[in-house]
CSV table of C-alpha atoms and ligand atoms in Angstrom, one decimal:
chain,number,residue,atom,x,y,z
A,13,MET,CA,68.5,87.1,78.8
A,14,SER,CA,71.5,89.7,78.1
A,15,THR,CA,74.8,88.6,77.0
A,16,VAL,CA,78.0,88.9,78.5
A,17,VAL,CA,81.5,87.9,76.8
A,18,CYS,CA,83.9,87.4,79.3
A,19,LYS,CA,88.0,87.2,78.6
A,20,PHE,CA,90.4,85.4,80.9
A,21,GLY,CA,94.0,86.4,81.0
A,22,GLY,CA,97.0,84.2,81.3
A,23,THR,CA,97.3,84.3,84.9
A,24,SER,CA,93.8,83.6,85.6
A,25,LEU,CA,94.1,80.1,83.4
A,26,ALA,CA,98.0,79.3,84.6
A,27,ASP,CA,97.2,76.0,86.1
A,28,GLY,CA,94.1,73.5,86.7
A,29,ASN,CA,93.0,74.9,90.1
A,30,ASN,CA,92.8,78.4,88.4
A,31,ILE,CA,91.0,77.0,85.5
A,32,LYS,CA,88.7,75.5,87.8
A,33,ARG,CA,88.1,78.9,89.4
A,34,VAL,CA,87.4,80.0,85.9
A,35,THR,CA,84.9,77.7,85.0
A,36,ASP,CA,83.0,78.2,88.2
A,37,ILE,CA,82.9,82.0,87.4
A,38,ILE,CA,81.5,81.4,84.0
A,39,LEU,CA,78.9,79.0,85.1
A,40,ALA,CA,77.9,81.2,88.0
A,41,ASP,CA,76.0,83.5,85.6
A,42,PRO,CA,74.1,82.4,82.6
A,43,CYS,CA,74.5,85.8,80.7
A,44,ARG,CA,78.3,84.7,80.5
A,45,ARG,CA,77.7,82.8,77.2
A,46,TYR,CA,80.9,83.0,75.4
A,47,ALA,CA,84.3,82.8,76.9
A,48,VAL,CA,87.5,83.7,75.2
A,49,VAL,CA,90.7,82.5,76.7
A,50,SER,CA,94.5,83.2,76.9
A,51,ALA,CA,97.4,81.0,76.9
A,52,PRO,CA,98.5,79.9,80.2
A,53,GLY,CA,100.5,82.5,82.1
A,54,LYS,CA,102.7,82.2,85.0
A,55,ARG,CA,102.2,80.3,87.9
A,56,PHE,CA,104.7,82.0,90.0
A,57,SER,CA,106.9,85.1,89.3
A,58,SER,CA,109.9,83.0,88.0
A,59,ASP,CA,107.7,81.0,85.7
A,60,THR,CA,107.4,81.2,82.1
A,61,LYS,CA,104.4,82.0,79.8
A,62,VAL,CA,103.3,79.6,77.8
A,63,THR,CA,103.3,81.8,75.0
A,64,ASP,CA,106.9,82.8,75.6
A,65,LEU,CA,107.9,79.0,75.6
A,66,LEU,CA,106.2,78.8,72.3
A,67,TYR,CA,108.0,81.8,70.8
A,68,ALA,CA,111.3,79.8,72.3
A,69,CYS,CA,110.0,76.4,70.4
A,70,TYR,CA,110.0,78.6,67.1
A,71,GLN,CA,113.7,79.7,67.7
A,72,GLU,CA,114.3,76.2,68.7
A,73,SER,CA,112.9,74.8,65.5
A,74,THR,CA,114.4,77.3,62.7
A,75,GLU,CA,117.8,76.3,64.3
A,76,LYS,CA,117.8,72.8,64.7
A,77,GLY,CA,114.7,71.9,62.5
A,78,ASN,CA,112.5,70.5,65.4
A,79,CYS,CA,111.5,71.9,68.7
A,80,SER,CA,111.4,68.7,71.0
A,81,GLU,CA,113.2,70.1,73.8
A,82,THR,CA,111.1,73.2,74.5
A,83,PHE,CA,107.8,71.6,73.4
A,84,ALA,CA,108.3,68.9,75.7
A,85,LYS,CA,107.7,71.7,78.4
A,86,ILE,CA,104.6,72.8,77.0
A,87,ARG,CA,103.5,69.4,76.8
A,88,GLN,CA,103.9,68.8,80.3
A,89,ARG,CA,102.0,71.9,81.1
A,90,PHE,CA,99.2,71.0,79.4
A,91,LEU,CA,99.1,67.6,80.6
A,92,THR,CA,99.5,68.5,84.0
A,93,ILE,CA,96.5,71.0,83.6
A,94,VAL,CA,94.1,68.3,82.3
A,95,LYS,CA,94.9,65.9,85.4
A,96,GLU,CA,94.6,68.7,87.7
A,97,LEU,CA,91.2,69.3,86.1
A,98,GLY,CA,90.3,65.4,86.3
A,99,LEU,CA,89.4,65.5,82.8
A,100,ASP,CA,88.8,62.5,80.5
A,101,PHE,CA,90.4,63.9,77.5
A,102,ASP,CA,93.4,62.8,76.0
A,103,MET,CA,95.5,65.4,74.9
A,104,ASN,CA,98.5,63.6,73.6
A,105,PRO,CA,97.4,63.2,69.9
A,106,ILE,CA,96.3,67.1,69.8
A,107,LEU,CA,99.6,67.9,71.4
A,108,ASP,CA,101.6,65.4,68.8
A,109,GLN,CA,100.1,67.2,66.1
A,110,THR,CA,100.5,70.5,67.2
A,111,GLU,CA,104.6,69.7,67.5
A,112,ARG,CA,104.5,68.4,64.0
A,113,GLU,CA,102.6,71.6,62.5
A,114,ILE,CA,105.2,74.0,64.4
A,115,GLU,CA,107.8,72.2,62.7
A,116,GLU,CA,106.1,72.1,59.4
A,117,LYS,CA,104.8,75.8,59.0
A,118,LYS,CA,107.9,77.4,60.5
A,119,SER,CA,105.5,80.5,61.3
A,120,ALA,CA,105.9,82.3,64.7
A,121,ASP,CA,102.3,83.3,64.6
A,122,PHE,CA,101.2,79.9,64.0
A,123,THR,CA,103.6,78.5,66.6
A,124,ALA,CA,102.3,81.6,69.1
A,125,SER,CA,99.0,80.8,69.0
A,126,ARG,CA,98.9,77.4,69.9
A,127,GLY,CA,98.8,78.3,73.7
A,128,GLU,CA,95.2,79.9,73.4
A,129,TYR,CA,94.5,77.1,71.0
A,130,LEU,CA,95.4,74.4,73.5
A,131,ASN,CA,94.1,76.1,76.4
A,132,ALA,CA,90.6,76.8,74.7
A,133,ARG,CA,90.1,73.2,73.9
A,134,ILE,CA,90.5,72.5,77.5
A,135,VAL,CA,88.4,74.9,79.1
A,136,ALA,CA,85.8,74.1,76.5
A,137,ALA,CA,85.8,70.6,77.6
A,138,LYS,CA,85.7,71.5,81.1
A,139,LEU,CA,83.0,73.4,80.7
A,140,GLY,CA,81.2,71.1,78.1
A,141,TRP,CA,81.1,74.0,75.7
A,142,THR,CA,81.4,74.4,71.8
A,143,PHE,CA,85.2,75.4,71.0
A,144,ILE,CA,85.0,77.6,68.2
A,145,ASP,CA,88.5,78.2,66.4
A,146,ALA,CA,89.0,81.8,65.9
A,147,LYS,CA,90.9,81.0,62.9
A,148,ASP,CA,87.3,80.5,61.5
A,149,ILE,CA,85.7,83.5,62.4
A,150,ILE,CA,88.5,86.5,62.8
A,151,PHE,CA,90.0,87.7,60.0
A,152,PHE,CA,92.7,90.1,58.8
A,153,ASP,CA,92.8,92.1,55.6
A,154,LYS,CA,95.9,92.0,53.2
A,155,ASN,CA,97.0,94.8,55.3
A,156,GLY,CA,97.0,93.2,58.2
A,157,ALA,CA,94.5,95.0,59.9
A,158,PHE,CA,91.4,93.2,61.4
A,159,ASP,CA,88.9,92.9,58.8
A,160,GLU,CA,85.4,93.8,60.1
A,161,GLN,CA,83.1,93.6,57.3
A,162,LYS,CA,84.4,89.6,57.2
A,163,SER,CA,84.5,88.8,60.6
A,164,TYR,CA,81.4,90.6,62.3
A,165,PRO,CA,78.8,88.7,60.4
A,166,LEU,CA,80.6,85.4,60.5
A,167,ILE,CA,81.1,85.5,64.4
A,168,ALA,CA,77.4,86.4,64.9
A,169,GLU,CA,76.2,83.6,62.6
A,170,ARG,CA,78.2,81.2,64.2
A,171,LEU,CA,78.1,82.1,68.0
A,172,ARG,CA,74.3,82.5,67.4
A,173,LYS,CA,74.0,79.0,66.4
A,174,VAL,CA,75.6,77.4,69.4
A,175,GLY,CA,74.7,79.4,72.3
A,176,ASN,CA,77.5,79.1,74.3
A,177,ALA,CA,81.4,78.7,73.0
A,178,VAL,CA,84.8,78.8,74.0
A,179,ILE,CA,87.1,80.8,71.5
A,180,PRO,CA,90.9,81.1,71.7
A,181,GLY,CA,92.2,84.6,71.8
A,182,PHE,CA,95.3,86.2,70.1
A,183,TYR,CA,95.1,85.1,66.7
A,184,GLY,CA,92.8,84.8,63.5
A,185,THR,CA,93.4,84.1,59.8
A,186,ASP,CA,95.3,86.6,57.4
A,187,ALA,CA,94.2,87.3,53.6
A,188,ASN,CA,96.2,84.2,52.5
A,189,GLY,CA,94.9,81.7,55.1
A,190,ASN,CA,97.6,81.7,57.4
A,191,ILE,CA,97.5,82.3,61.0
A,192,LYS,CA,97.9,85.9,62.4
A,193,THR,CA,98.1,86.8,66.0
A,194,PHE,CA,97.4,90.2,67.3
A,195,SER,CA,100.5,91.7,69.6
A,196,ARG,CA,101.1,90.6,72.7
A,197,GLY,CA,98.1,90.8,74.8
A,198,GLY,CA,96.1,90.7,72.3
A,199,SER,CA,93.5,88.3,73.8
A,200,ASP,CA,91.6,91.5,75.1
A,201,ILE,CA,91.5,92.5,71.6
A,202,SER,CA,89.6,89.3,70.7
A,203,GLY,CA,87.2,89.3,73.4
A,204,SER,CA,86.5,93.0,72.4
A,205,ILE,CA,85.6,91.8,68.7
A,206,ILE,CA,83.6,88.8,69.9
A,207,ALA,CA,81.5,91.3,72.4
A,208,ARG,CA,81.1,93.7,69.8
A,209,ALA,CA,80.1,91.0,67.2
A,210,VAL,CA,77.2,89.6,69.4
A,211,ASN,CA,76.5,92.8,70.3
A,212,ALA,CA,76.9,92.1,74.4
A,213,GLU,CA,75.5,94.1,77.0
A,214,LEU,CA,79.0,93.9,78.5
A,215,TYR,CA,82.3,92.6,78.1
A,216,GLU,CA,84.1,91.4,81.2
A,217,ASN,CA,87.9,91.2,81.4
A,218,TRP,CA,89.1,89.0,84.0
A,219,THR,CA,92.6,89.4,85.3
A,220,ASP,CA,94.8,89.5,88.4
A,221,VAL,CA,94.1,92.8,89.5
A,222,SER,CA,90.8,94.3,91.3
A,223,GLY,CA,90.3,96.6,88.3
A,224,PHE,CA,92.1,99.5,87.0
A,225,LEU,CA,94.5,101.2,89.1
A,226,ALA,CA,95.4,105.1,89.2
A,227,CYS,CA,99.2,103.7,88.7
A,228,ASP,CA,101.1,100.7,88.1
A,229,PRO,CA,101.2,98.9,91.3
A,230,ARG,CA,104.7,97.5,90.6
A,231,ILE,CA,105.7,101.2,91.1
A,232,VAL,CA,103.3,102.5,93.9
A,233,ASP,CA,102.4,100.1,96.6
A,234,LYS,CA,98.6,99.6,96.6
A,235,PRO,CA,97.4,102.5,94.3
A,236,GLU,CA,93.9,103.6,94.4
A,237,LYS,CA,91.2,101.5,92.4
A,238,ILE,CA,89.6,103.4,89.8
A,239,GLU,CA,85.6,102.8,90.2
A,240,VAL,CA,84.4,104.1,86.9
A,241,ILE,CA,86.5,105.5,83.8
A,242,SER,CA,85.6,106.8,80.7
A,243,PHE,CA,86.7,105.0,77.3
A,244,LYS,CA,88.8,108.3,76.2
A,245,GLU,CA,90.6,108.2,79.5
A,246,LEU,CA,91.2,104.6,79.2
A,247,ARG,CA,92.7,104.5,76.0
A,248,GLU,CA,95.3,107.5,76.9
A,249,LEU,CA,96.3,105.3,79.9
A,250,SER,CA,96.5,102.0,78.4
A,251,TYR,CA,98.2,103.6,74.9
A,252,MET,CA,100.9,105.0,77.3
A,253,GLY,CA,101.5,101.8,79.1
A,254,ALA,CA,98.7,100.8,81.7
A,255,ASN,CA,98.8,97.3,80.1
A,256,VAL,CA,95.9,96.0,82.1
A,257,LEU,CA,93.8,96.0,79.0
A,258,HIS,CA,95.6,96.1,75.5
A,259,ALA,CA,95.7,99.6,74.1
A,260,ASP,CA,93.8,98.5,70.9
A,261,ALA,CA,91.1,96.6,72.7
A,262,ILE,CA,88.9,99.4,73.4
A,263,PHE,CA,88.0,100.0,69.2
A,264,PRO,CA,85.4,97.2,68.8
A,265,VAL,CA,83.6,97.3,71.9
A,266,ARG,CA,83.7,101.2,71.6
A,267,LYS,CA,81.8,101.3,68.1
A,268,GLY,CA,79.1,99.3,69.7
A,269,ASP,CA,79.0,101.6,73.0
A,270,ILE,CA,79.4,98.5,75.1
A,271,PRO,CA,80.8,98.8,78.5
A,272,ILE,CA,83.9,97.0,79.7
A,273,LYS,CA,84.3,95.4,83.2
A,274,ILE,CA,87.8,94.8,84.6
A,275,LYS,CA,87.3,91.8,87.1
A,276,ASN,CA,89.6,89.8,89.7
A,277,THR,CA,89.7,86.1,88.9
A,278,PHE,CA,91.1,85.6,92.6
A,279,ARG,CA,88.5,88.4,94.1
A,280,PRO,CA,85.4,87.5,92.1
A,281,GLU,CA,83.4,89.2,95.1
A,282,ASP,CA,85.1,92.6,94.3
A,283,VAL,CA,83.3,95.4,92.1
A,284,GLY,CA,86.1,95.8,89.6
A,285,THR,CA,86.4,99.0,87.3
A,286,LEU,CA,83.8,100.0,84.9
A,287,ILE,CA,84.8,101.2,81.6
A,288,LEU,CA,81.9,103.5,79.9
A,289,PRO,CA,81.3,105.0,76.7
A,290,SER,CA,81.1,108.8,76.6
A,291,LYS,CA,77.5,108.4,76.2
A,292,LYS,CA,76.9,106.7,79.2
A,293,TYR,CA,79.8,108.3,81.4
A,294,THR,CA,79.3,111.1,83.8
A,295,PRO,CA,82.5,112.8,85.3
A,296,GLN,CA,83.4,111.2,88.9
A,297,GLY,CA,84.4,114.5,90.5
A,298,ASN,CA,88.2,113.5,91.0
A,299,LEU,CA,90.7,115.8,88.9
A,300,VAL,CA,93.4,113.1,87.9
A,301,THR,CA,92.1,109.5,87.1
A,302,GLY,CA,94.9,107.8,86.4
A,303,ILE,CA,98.9,108.0,85.4
A,304,ALA,CA,101.0,105.7,83.1
A,305,GLY,CA,103.7,106.0,81.2
A,306,LYS,CA,106.6,104.4,79.1
A,307,LYS,CA,110.3,104.6,78.7
A,308,ASP,CA,112.8,104.8,75.8
A,309,PHE,CA,111.8,107.7,73.7
A,310,THR,CA,113.8,110.0,71.7
A,311,VAL,CA,112.8,113.6,71.2
A,312,ILE,CA,114.2,115.6,68.2
A,313,PHE,CA,113.6,119.1,69.2
A,314,LEU,CA,114.0,121.8,66.2
A,315,GLU,CA,114.0,125.5,66.9
A,316,LYS,CA,113.7,128.0,64.0
A,317,SER,CA,112.5,131.8,64.1
A,318,MET,CA,109.5,132.5,62.9
A,319,MET,CA,108.5,128.7,62.1
A,320,ASN,CA,105.0,129.4,62.6
A,321,SER,CA,105.0,131.8,59.4
A,322,GLU,CA,107.0,129.2,57.5
A,323,ILE,CA,104.1,127.4,55.3
A,324,GLY,CA,104.8,123.4,55.3
A,325,PHE,CA,107.5,123.4,57.9
A,326,ALA,CA,105.9,120.5,60.0
A,327,ARG,CA,104.7,118.6,56.9
A,328,LYS,CA,108.3,118.4,55.7
A,329,ALA,CA,109.7,117.4,59.0
A,330,LEU,CA,107.2,114.5,59.0
A,331,SER,CA,107.9,113.7,55.4
A,332,VAL,CA,111.4,112.7,56.7
A,333,LEU,CA,110.3,110.8,59.2
A,334,GLU,CA,107.8,109.0,56.4
A,335,GLU,CA,110.9,108.7,54.1
A,336,GLU,CA,112.4,106.6,57.0
A,337,GLY,CA,109.5,104.7,57.6
A,338,VAL,CA,109.6,105.9,61.4
A,339,CYS,CA,106.1,106.8,62.9
A,340,PHE,CA,105.9,109.5,65.8
A,341,GLU,CA,104.3,109.5,69.3
A,342,HIS,CA,103.8,113.1,69.7
A,343,MET,CA,104.7,116.5,68.2
A,344,PRO,CA,104.4,119.2,70.7
A,345,SER,CA,104.8,122.8,69.2
A,346,GLY,CA,105.5,126.3,70.0
A,347,ILE,CA,105.7,129.4,68.0
A,348,ASP,CA,109.5,129.0,67.1
A,349,THR,CA,109.9,125.2,68.0
A,350,LEU,CA,108.8,121.7,67.2
A,351,SER,CA,109.3,118.7,68.9
A,352,LEU,CA,109.3,115.0,67.5
A,353,VAL,CA,108.7,112.3,70.1
A,354,ILE,CA,109.6,108.8,68.8
A,355,LYS,CA,110.3,105.3,70.5
A,356,SER,CA,113.8,104.8,70.3
A,357,LYS,CA,113.8,101.4,69.1
A,358,PHE,CA,112.5,102.9,65.7
A,359,LEU,CA,115.8,105.0,65.4
A,360,LYS,CA,118.6,102.1,65.4
A,361,ASP,CA,121.1,101.4,62.8
A,362,GLY,CA,121.9,105.0,61.5
A,363,VAL,CA,118.1,105.9,61.3
A,364,LEU,CA,118.6,108.6,63.8
A,365,ASP,CA,121.7,110.0,61.9
A,366,ARG,CA,119.9,110.2,58.4
A,367,ILE,CA,116.9,111.6,60.0
A,368,ILE,CA,119.1,114.5,61.7
A,369,THR,CA,121.1,115.1,58.1
A,370,LYS,CA,117.4,115.2,56.2
A,371,ILE,CA,116.2,117.8,58.5
A,372,LYS,CA,119.5,120.2,58.2
A,373,GLU,CA,119.4,119.7,54.7
A,374,GLN,CA,115.7,120.3,53.7
A,375,LEU,CA,114.3,122.4,56.7
A,376,ALA,CA,117.5,124.3,57.9
A,377,PRO,CA,116.3,124.9,61.4
A,378,ASP,CA,118.4,127.4,63.6
A,379,TYR,CA,118.8,124.6,66.2
A,380,VAL,CA,118.6,120.9,66.4
A,381,ARG,CA,119.0,119.0,69.6
A,382,VAL,CA,118.3,115.2,70.2
A,383,LEU,CA,117.5,113.7,73.6
A,384,GLU,CA,117.8,110.3,74.2
A,385,ASN,CA,116.6,107.7,76.8
A,386,ILE,CA,113.2,109.8,77.6
A,387,ALA,CA,110.4,108.3,79.7
A,388,LEU,CA,106.7,109.7,79.0
A,389,VAL,CA,104.4,110.0,82.0
A,390,ALA,CA,100.9,111.0,81.1
A,391,THR,CA,98.7,112.3,83.7
A,392,VAL,CA,95.1,111.5,82.8
A,393,GLY,CA,91.2,112.8,83.9
A,394,HIS,CA,88.4,114.5,82.5
A,395,GLY,CA,88.5,116.8,85.7
A,396,MET,CA,91.8,118.5,84.7
A,397,ALA,CA,89.7,120.5,81.8
A,398,ASN,CA,87.8,122.5,84.2
A,399,SER,CA,90.4,123.1,86.9
A,400,VAL,CA,92.6,125.8,86.9
A,401,GLY,CA,96.2,125.3,88.3
A,402,THR,CA,96.5,121.1,87.7
A,403,SER,CA,99.9,121.9,85.6
A,404,ALA,CA,101.2,123.9,88.6
A,405,ARG,CA,100.6,121.5,91.1
A,406,LEU,CA,102.1,118.7,88.8
A,407,PHE,CA,105.1,120.7,87.8
A,408,SER,CA,105.8,121.8,91.4
A,409,ALA,CA,105.3,118.5,92.7
A,410,LEU,CA,107.8,117.2,89.8
A,411,SER,CA,110.4,120.1,90.9
A,412,GLU,CA,110.1,119.2,94.5
A,413,ALA,CA,111.0,115.5,93.9
A,414,GLY,CA,114.1,117.2,91.9
A,415,ILE,CA,113.1,115.7,88.6
A,416,ASN,CA,114.2,117.7,85.3
A,417,VAL,CA,111.3,117.9,83.0
A,418,ARG,CA,112.8,117.6,79.4
A,419,MET,CA,109.3,118.1,77.5
A,420,ILE,CA,105.6,118.8,77.8
A,421,ASP,CA,102.8,117.9,75.9
A,422,GLN,CA,99.3,119.0,77.0
A,423,GLY,CA,97.1,117.5,74.6
A,424,SER,CA,94.6,119.4,73.0
A,425,SER,CA,91.5,117.6,74.5
A,426,GLU,CA,92.8,118.8,78.2
A,427,LEU,CA,92.4,115.5,79.0
A,428,ASN,CA,96.4,114.4,79.8
A,429,ILE,CA,99.6,116.5,80.5
A,430,ILE,CA,102.5,114.1,79.1
A,431,VAL,CA,106.0,115.0,80.7
A,432,GLY,CA,109.1,114.1,79.0
A,433,ILE,CA,111.8,113.1,81.7
A,434,ASP,CA,115.1,111.0,81.6
A,435,ASN,CA,114.3,107.0,81.7
A,436,ASP,CA,116.3,106.9,85.1
A,437,ASP,CA,113.7,109.4,86.8
A,438,TYR,CA,110.3,107.5,85.4
A,439,GLU,CA,109.7,105.5,88.7
A,440,LYS,CA,110.3,108.8,90.6
A,441,CYS,CA,108.0,110.6,88.6
A,442,VAL,CA,105.0,108.7,88.8
A,443,ARG,CA,105.2,108.2,92.5
A,444,ALA,CA,105.6,112.0,92.7
A,445,VAL,CA,102.6,112.8,90.4
A,446,TYR,CA,100.3,109.9,92.5
A,447,TYR,CA,101.3,111.2,95.9
A,448,GLU,CA,100.4,114.8,94.7
A,449,PHE,CA,97.0,114.1,93.1
A,450,PHE,CA,96.1,110.9,95.6
A,451,CYS,CA,97.4,111.2,98.6
A,452,ALA,CA,95.9,114.1,100.5
A,453,ASN,CA,98.2,114.1,103.7
A,454,LYS,CA,101.3,113.3,101.8
B,513,ADP,P1,96.1,89.4,81.8
B,513,ADP,O1,96.8,88.1,81.8
B,513,ADP,O2,94.8,89.0,82.6
B,513,ADP,O3,95.7,89.8,80.6
B,513,ADP,P2,98.0,91.2,82.2
B,513,ADP,O4,99.4,91.0,82.9
B,513,ADP,O5,98.1,91.5,80.8
B,513,ADP,O6,96.8,90.2,82.7
B,513,ADP,O7,97.3,92.9,83.1
B,513,ADP,C1,97.3,92.9,84.5
B,513,ADP,C2,98.4,93.4,85.3
B,513,ADP,O8,98.6,94.5,84.6
B,513,ADP,C3,98.4,93.7,86.6
B,513,ADP,O9,98.9,92.3,87.0
B,513,ADP,C4,99.5,94.6,87.0
B,513,ADP,O10,100.5,94.3,87.5
B,513,ADP,C5,99.3,95.6,85.3
B,513,ADP,N1,99.4,96.4,85.7
B,513,ADP,C6,100.3,97.8,84.8
B,513,ADP,N2,99.5,99.3,85.3
B,513,ADP,C7,98.4,99.0,86.0
B,513,ADP,C8,97.2,99.5,86.5
B,513,ADP,N3,97.0,100.9,86.6
B,513,ADP,N4,96.1,99.0,87.0
B,513,ADP,C9,96.5,97.5,87.3
B,513,ADP,N5,97.0,97.0,86.7
B,513,ADP,C10,98.0,97.6,86.1
B,514,LIG,N1,99.4,84.6,75.2
B,514,LIG,C1,99.4,86.2,74.8
B,514,LIG,C2,100.7,86.8,75.2
B,514,LIG,O1,101.1,86.7,76.1
B,514,LIG,C3,98.1,86.7,74.4
B,514,LIG,C4,97.4,87.4,75.6
B,514,LIG,O2,97.6,86.6,76.7
B,514,LIG,O3,96.4,88.1,75.5
B,514,LIG,O4,100.8,87.9,74.6
B,515,MG,MG1,96.7,91.2,79.4
C-alpha cells in the first residue's frame, strides 16, 4: 500500500465541524497514514487565528507577567472544539499546563507552537491515532536551519513503528533543546519534511481553495485553476507571494521527487492542483502558468560607464550590502547599469543612507537613484521560453493599463519575467497581466 502524507491548514481545522470533515477525509483513504496539522485558523473573516492569539499571549505575558486574559480566549476555542466533536477528552489539565509553560518559558516560538500542539492532540484523539510531538522528530542545527541528517532517520523510525500518526506542524527543536518555529505558514514545510522522511508517494496539502490559481483570488475574481504545475514554476510563484504553499515547502519533497497535490477540504471531490518534479512534468501547452507578486521593495539603481569592464564592480556593490547585513532579491543588470532590489523592511533606521554613502565612496558610480515603494510582479511559465513575443504582449498590456514599469528582470531560466512597478499599481498590474494571458476575449 502506498503512503500519503496529508497536511491540513488552519481554516480546514478552525472548528469542530471542520475537524470532523478533516478526519472523514483522512479515514476515507487508508493510504493517508500520517497527518500534519496547523493551529485552528479563522472561522469567519473578522475572526483571529489561534497562532495570532498566541503571539498576543506572549506579548501580554512579557508585559504583565501572565497571559490569563488572552489565554482565556484560546482555552475557550479548544474547549468548544472538543465539545463540538463530542470527544470524551478532558483538555483542561493540558490547557492549564500550557498556560503555565507559556508564562515560565517566555519564548515567542514556544508560545506560538502551542496552537499546532493542542490541535494535533485533539485530531489524534478524534482519529484514535498516535500523537507524535514534532519536538521529538524535527530538529534545527546551530545555525537555525532544518537538520536533515538528524531528523529524517528519526522521523522514519518513529513513524514506521506506529503505522498511523498525527504530527503538529510549524515547529521542532533547536540545537539548544528549545522549541523553534518555522516562519509563518510553516506547517506546509513540516508536512513536506514528513513526506520526504517516510518516502511518501504523495504529499497532499489540504487548504480552503480547490488548487493553485493562476493569480491571487483576492485580486482577480475566480481566476483559472492550474491543473498541473512544475516544482520550478511553483517555487517562483510561491516565493513571489502566491501563499497557498509556503515558499520553502518545496525543498524536502523536491529532493525525494515526491509530487504535491493541493486539495480543498471544503470540496474534496474537486481534482485540485498536481505539482510535479521536473522528471515527471511535461509542458502543458500554456504560455503563462501563473502570476504572483509582492509589495514594498526598494530599488537602488547604479549607472557607470564601462561598468562591464570594471572587474569586481558587482562584488563591491554586494559587499556593501553584506557589511550592512542586508540580502537582495534581484540584481538585474545592463552594460552600464546595475539595480539592487531589496525588501524595504531591511533598509530602515538609516541603513539605506549608509548603503548609498558607501556605494558612492567605494564604487564611484556616475549616477545613483533610489526608487522606493516598489512592487514586484512575476509572470511565470515554462511556455514563455519557446514563444516569441511574450514580453512584447506583457509590456503592451501594462502600457494599455497605464502602468509605469520601473524595472524589468527576466530570469536567465526564461521561466519568468519580473516587473517592478509602484506599490499603488500592484493590483492593477496583476489584473492587466491576467486578462492579457488568460482571457481570450478581453
Ligand atoms: P492554509 O491555512 O490552508 O495553509 P493559506 O491561507 O496559507 O491556507 O493559503 C490558502 C490561501 O492562499 C487561499 O485562501 C487564497 O486566498 C490564497 N492565495 C493567494 N494566492 C493564491 C493562488 N495563486 N492560488 C490559490 N490561492 C491563493
Ligand atoms: N499556524 C501557523 C501560522 O499561522 C503555521 C501554519 O498555519 O502553517 O502561521
Ligand atoms: Mg498556509
